[in-house]
C-alpha cells in the first residue's frame, strides 16, 4: 500500500475494539515518530504522555464529552506543551547539540544568542501559542505514521484541558494538555469504517501558480 492508499485507509475512528491492543513495537514506533517531529529551531517544547491504564482512561471519559474512544482505545496519547520556554531551554538545546554533533561554541554561539534575543522579545502568550502550533505538527505526523502502520486513531480537541491537567498533575510538571489522540484497532461494527471520504476535487483546494 503506498502512502496515498494508506491515507485513504485512515479515518477518524468512532469505535475501537477494546479487546485488541497495540503491540509494544507499534507504540515504540509512535514514540519515535513523535520525537522525530520537526519543531521550531529544534527546541521541542512539547511532550507526549502515553496512557494505557484503563482506570486513568475512564477518569478522562466525563471530561472529554463522553466520547467512547477515550475509554475503548488501546492507548491514549496526550500531547502537551512546556509552560516554561526560556534561556535555560535554549542553553539545554545547544549544549545537547554540541554533545550529539561534536560541534563547539564557536559554531553555535551566535545562533544561541540570536534565539535568546528573539524569545526574550516574545510575550508569554506568544511563546505558548507557538508551542501549541507545534503540537498540531506532531499530531499530523503521528496520524500519517498511524496510517502507514495501520493503527486506527481519532484526533481530539474536545476535552476540558484543565481537568485533564489536574488528573495528570501537569501543572507541577510545567505542562499543559493541548490535544488527545486515542489509538487502537477499529471495531468491526464501526459504521464509519470503509465509508467513502468526502473531499473537494484537487482543483478546488490546491492553487498552482
Short mmCIF file of C-alpha atoms in Angstrom, two decimals:
data_model
loop_
_atom_site.label_atom_id
_atom_site.label_comp_id
_atom_site.label_asym_id
_atom_site.label_seq_id
_atom_site.Cartn_x
_atom_site.Cartn_y
_atom_site.Cartn_z
CA UNK A 1 0.00 0.00 0.00
CA UNK A 2 1.52 3.36 -0.97
CA UNK A 3 1.24 6.49 1.15
CA UNK A 4 -1.89 7.83 -0.60
CA UNK A 5 -3.62 4.46 -0.26
CA UNK A 6 -2.69 4.47 3.44
CA UNK A 7 -4.19 7.94 3.86
CA UNK A 8 -7.33 6.76 2.07
CA UNK A 9 -7.48 3.86 4.55
CA UNK A 10 -7.41 6.05 7.65
CA UNK A 11 -10.45 7.76 9.10
CA UNK A 12 -11.48 9.25 12.43
CA UNK A 13 -12.28 6.01 14.24
CA UNK A 14 -15.55 6.26 16.13
CA UNK A 15 -15.45 2.85 17.79
CA UNK A 16 -12.41 0.87 18.88
CA UNK A 17 -12.33 -2.83 19.70
CA UNK A 18 -11.31 -2.76 23.40
CA UNK A 19 -10.25 -6.41 23.26
CA UNK A 20 -7.47 -5.63 20.76
CA UNK A 21 -4.33 -3.91 21.99
CA UNK A 22 -1.43 -2.36 20.13
CA UNK A 23 1.94 -4.05 20.49
CA UNK A 24 4.92 -2.53 22.26
CA UNK A 25 6.60 -2.27 18.86
CA UNK A 26 3.71 -0.23 17.48
CA UNK A 27 3.75 2.10 20.48
CA UNK A 28 7.53 2.47 20.21
CA UNK A 29 7.07 3.47 16.57
CA UNK A 30 4.66 6.23 17.62
CA UNK A 31 7.01 7.42 20.36
CA UNK A 32 9.86 7.68 17.88
CA UNK A 33 7.65 9.39 15.30
CA UNK A 34 6.69 11.99 17.89
CA UNK A 35 10.32 12.54 18.82
CA UNK A 36 11.27 12.95 15.15
CA UNK A 37 8.57 15.56 14.52
CA UNK A 38 10.12 18.84 13.35
CA UNK A 39 9.80 21.74 15.79
CA UNK A 40 10.73 25.39 15.65
CA UNK A 41 14.53 25.66 15.96
CA UNK A 42 14.55 22.07 17.21
CA UNK A 43 13.67 23.15 20.76
CA UNK A 44 10.91 20.53 21.15
CA UNK A 45 8.71 22.49 23.62
CA UNK A 46 6.22 19.61 23.54
CA UNK A 47 5.67 16.33 25.38
CA UNK A 48 3.59 13.22 24.72
CA UNK A 49 2.01 11.23 27.54
CA UNK A 50 1.18 7.61 26.66
CA UNK A 51 -1.67 6.20 28.73
CA UNK A 52 -2.62 2.52 28.72
CA UNK A 53 -4.05 2.20 32.24
CA UNK A 54 -7.80 1.68 31.92
CA UNK A 55 -8.67 3.37 35.22
CA UNK A 56 -6.96 6.53 34.03
CA UNK A 57 -8.74 6.47 30.66
CA UNK A 58 -12.04 6.02 32.49
CA UNK A 59 -11.31 9.15 34.55
CA UNK A 60 -10.87 11.13 31.33
CA UNK A 61 -14.21 10.00 29.90
CA UNK A 62 -16.53 12.57 31.56
CA UNK A 63 -14.05 15.36 30.82
CA UNK A 64 -13.88 14.54 27.11
CA UNK A 65 -17.59 15.00 26.44
CA UNK A 66 -18.25 11.28 26.95
CA UNK A 67 -16.52 10.26 23.73
CA UNK A 68 -16.32 6.46 23.80
CA UNK A 69 -12.96 6.36 22.01
CA UNK A 70 -11.27 7.64 25.15
CA UNK A 71 -12.39 4.55 27.10
CA UNK A 72 -12.15 1.90 24.39
CA UNK A 73 -8.84 2.79 22.74
CA UNK A 74 -5.76 0.66 23.28
CA UNK A 75 -3.66 3.67 24.28
CA UNK A 76 -4.47 7.33 24.75
CA UNK A 77 -1.84 9.83 23.64
CA UNK A 78 -1.98 13.27 25.27
CA UNK A 79 0.03 15.99 23.51
CA UNK A 80 1.24 18.74 25.81
CA UNK A 81 3.30 21.92 25.75
CA UNK A 82 6.01 23.04 28.13
CA UNK A 83 4.77 26.07 30.05
CA UNK A 84 8.32 27.33 30.51
CA UNK A 85 10.44 28.04 27.42
CA UNK A 86 13.27 30.35 28.42
CA UNK A 87 17.02 30.89 28.23
CA UNK A 88 17.62 27.65 30.12
CA UNK A 89 15.60 25.78 27.47
CA UNK A 90 17.77 27.29 24.76
CA UNK A 91 21.01 26.59 26.63
CA UNK A 92 19.98 22.97 27.22
CA UNK A 93 19.30 22.56 23.50
CA UNK A 94 22.61 23.96 22.31
CA UNK A 95 24.62 22.13 24.98
CA UNK A 96 23.00 18.88 23.87
CA UNK A 97 23.55 19.73 20.20
CA UNK A 98 27.26 20.18 20.86
CA UNK A 99 27.36 16.79 22.55
CA UNK A 100 25.43 14.98 19.79
CA UNK A 101 27.10 16.66 16.81
CA UNK A 102 30.51 17.24 18.30
CA UNK A 103 30.35 20.94 17.50
CA UNK A 104 31.86 23.78 19.50
CA UNK A 105 30.56 27.03 20.97
CA UNK A 106 32.26 28.86 18.10
CA UNK A 107 29.77 27.14 15.78
CA UNK A 108 26.56 27.56 17.81
CA UNK A 109 27.27 30.66 19.91
CA UNK A 110 25.86 33.25 17.53
CA UNK A 111 22.65 31.29 16.93
CA UNK A 112 22.29 30.69 20.68
CA UNK A 113 22.47 34.44 21.30
CA UNK A 114 20.00 35.19 18.48
CA UNK A 115 17.43 32.74 19.84
CA UNK A 116 17.70 34.13 23.34
CA UNK A 117 17.12 37.60 21.95
CA UNK A 118 14.16 36.50 19.87
CA UNK A 119 12.44 34.60 22.68
CA UNK A 120 13.27 37.40 25.10
CA UNK A 121 11.26 39.79 22.92
CA UNK A 122 8.22 37.47 22.82
CA UNK A 123 5.38 37.63 25.33
CA UNK A 124 4.48 34.55 27.35
CA UNK A 125 1.30 34.31 25.26
CA UNK A 126 3.29 34.38 22.01
CA UNK A 127 5.60 31.61 23.22
CA UNK A 128 2.67 29.46 24.34
CA UNK A 129 0.87 29.99 21.03
CA UNK A 130 3.98 28.93 19.12
CA UNK A 131 4.28 25.78 21.21
CA UNK A 132 0.60 24.94 20.69
CA UNK A 133 1.03 25.21 16.92
CA UNK A 134 3.83 22.67 17.15
CA UNK A 135 1.61 20.10 18.85
CA UNK A 136 -0.55 20.18 15.71
CA UNK A 137 2.51 19.43 13.57
CA UNK A 138 3.19 16.46 15.85
CA UNK A 139 -0.44 15.36 15.61
CA UNK A 140 -0.34 15.37 11.80
CA UNK A 141 2.92 13.44 11.83
CA UNK A 142 1.52 10.84 14.23
CA UNK A 143 -1.65 10.39 12.18
CA UNK A 144 0.33 9.84 8.99
CA UNK A 145 2.54 7.26 10.70
CA UNK A 146 -0.59 5.60 12.08
CA UNK A 147 -1.99 5.37 8.56
CA UNK A 148 1.19 3.74 7.25
CA UNK A 149 1.35 1.33 10.22
CA UNK A 150 -2.40 0.55 10.09
CA UNK A 151 -3.08 1.95 13.54
CA UNK A 152 -6.54 3.42 13.93
CA UNK A 153 -6.93 6.75 15.68
CA UNK A 154 -9.19 9.73 16.27
CA UNK A 155 -7.75 13.23 16.86
CA UNK A 156 -9.47 15.17 19.63
CA UNK A 157 -9.66 18.78 20.74
CA UNK A 158 -12.94 18.04 22.51
CA UNK A 159 -11.95 17.76 26.15
CA UNK A 160 -11.52 20.02 29.17
CA UNK A 161 -7.77 20.69 29.41
CA UNK A 162 -7.92 21.99 32.99
CA UNK A 163 -9.48 18.71 34.17
CA UNK A 164 -7.02 16.56 32.23
CA UNK A 165 -4.14 18.64 33.59
CA UNK A 166 -5.47 18.14 37.12
CA UNK A 167 -5.82 14.37 36.75
CA UNK A 168 -2.29 14.04 35.36
CA UNK A 169 -0.73 16.59 37.71
CA UNK A 170 0.60 18.54 34.74
CA UNK A 171 0.86 21.93 36.46
CA UNK A 172 3.52 20.52 38.77
CA UNK A 173 5.38 19.24 35.71
CA UNK A 174 5.18 22.65 33.98
CA UNK A 175 2.99 21.17 31.23
CA UNK A 176 -0.42 21.89 29.67
CA UNK A 177 -2.51 19.46 27.64
CA UNK A 178 -3.48 20.57 24.12
CA UNK A 179 -4.63 17.57 22.10
CA UNK A 180 -5.52 13.91 22.56
CA UNK A 181 -5.10 11.03 20.12
CA UNK A 182 -6.76 7.74 21.05
CA UNK A 183 -5.11 4.89 19.12
CA UNK A 184 -6.02 1.25 18.70
CA UNK A 185 -7.86 -1.15 16.40
CA UNK A 186 -11.21 -0.27 14.86
CA UNK A 187 -14.27 -2.29 15.85
CA UNK A 188 -15.72 -4.39 13.04
CA UNK A 189 -19.10 -2.73 13.50
CA UNK A 190 -17.85 0.88 13.42
CA UNK A 191 -20.31 2.41 10.97
CA UNK A 192 -17.69 4.89 9.73
CA UNK A 193 -15.23 2.19 8.72
CA UNK A 194 -14.98 1.82 4.97
CA UNK A 195 -17.18 4.82 4.17
CA UNK A 196 -16.07 6.90 1.21
CA UNK A 197 -14.13 10.03 2.06
CA UNK A 198 -15.79 13.33 1.25
CA UNK A 199 -13.07 15.60 -0.09
CA UNK A 200 -13.09 18.51 -2.51
CA UNK A 201 -11.67 17.98 -6.00
CA UNK A 202 -7.97 18.88 -6.05
CA UNK A 203 -8.67 21.82 -8.36
CA UNK A 204 -10.85 23.37 -5.66
CA UNK A 205 -8.33 23.08 -2.84
CA UNK A 206 -4.88 23.31 -4.46
CA UNK A 207 -3.78 26.54 -6.13
CA UNK A 208 -0.94 26.25 -8.61
CA UNK A 209 0.87 29.37 -9.77
#
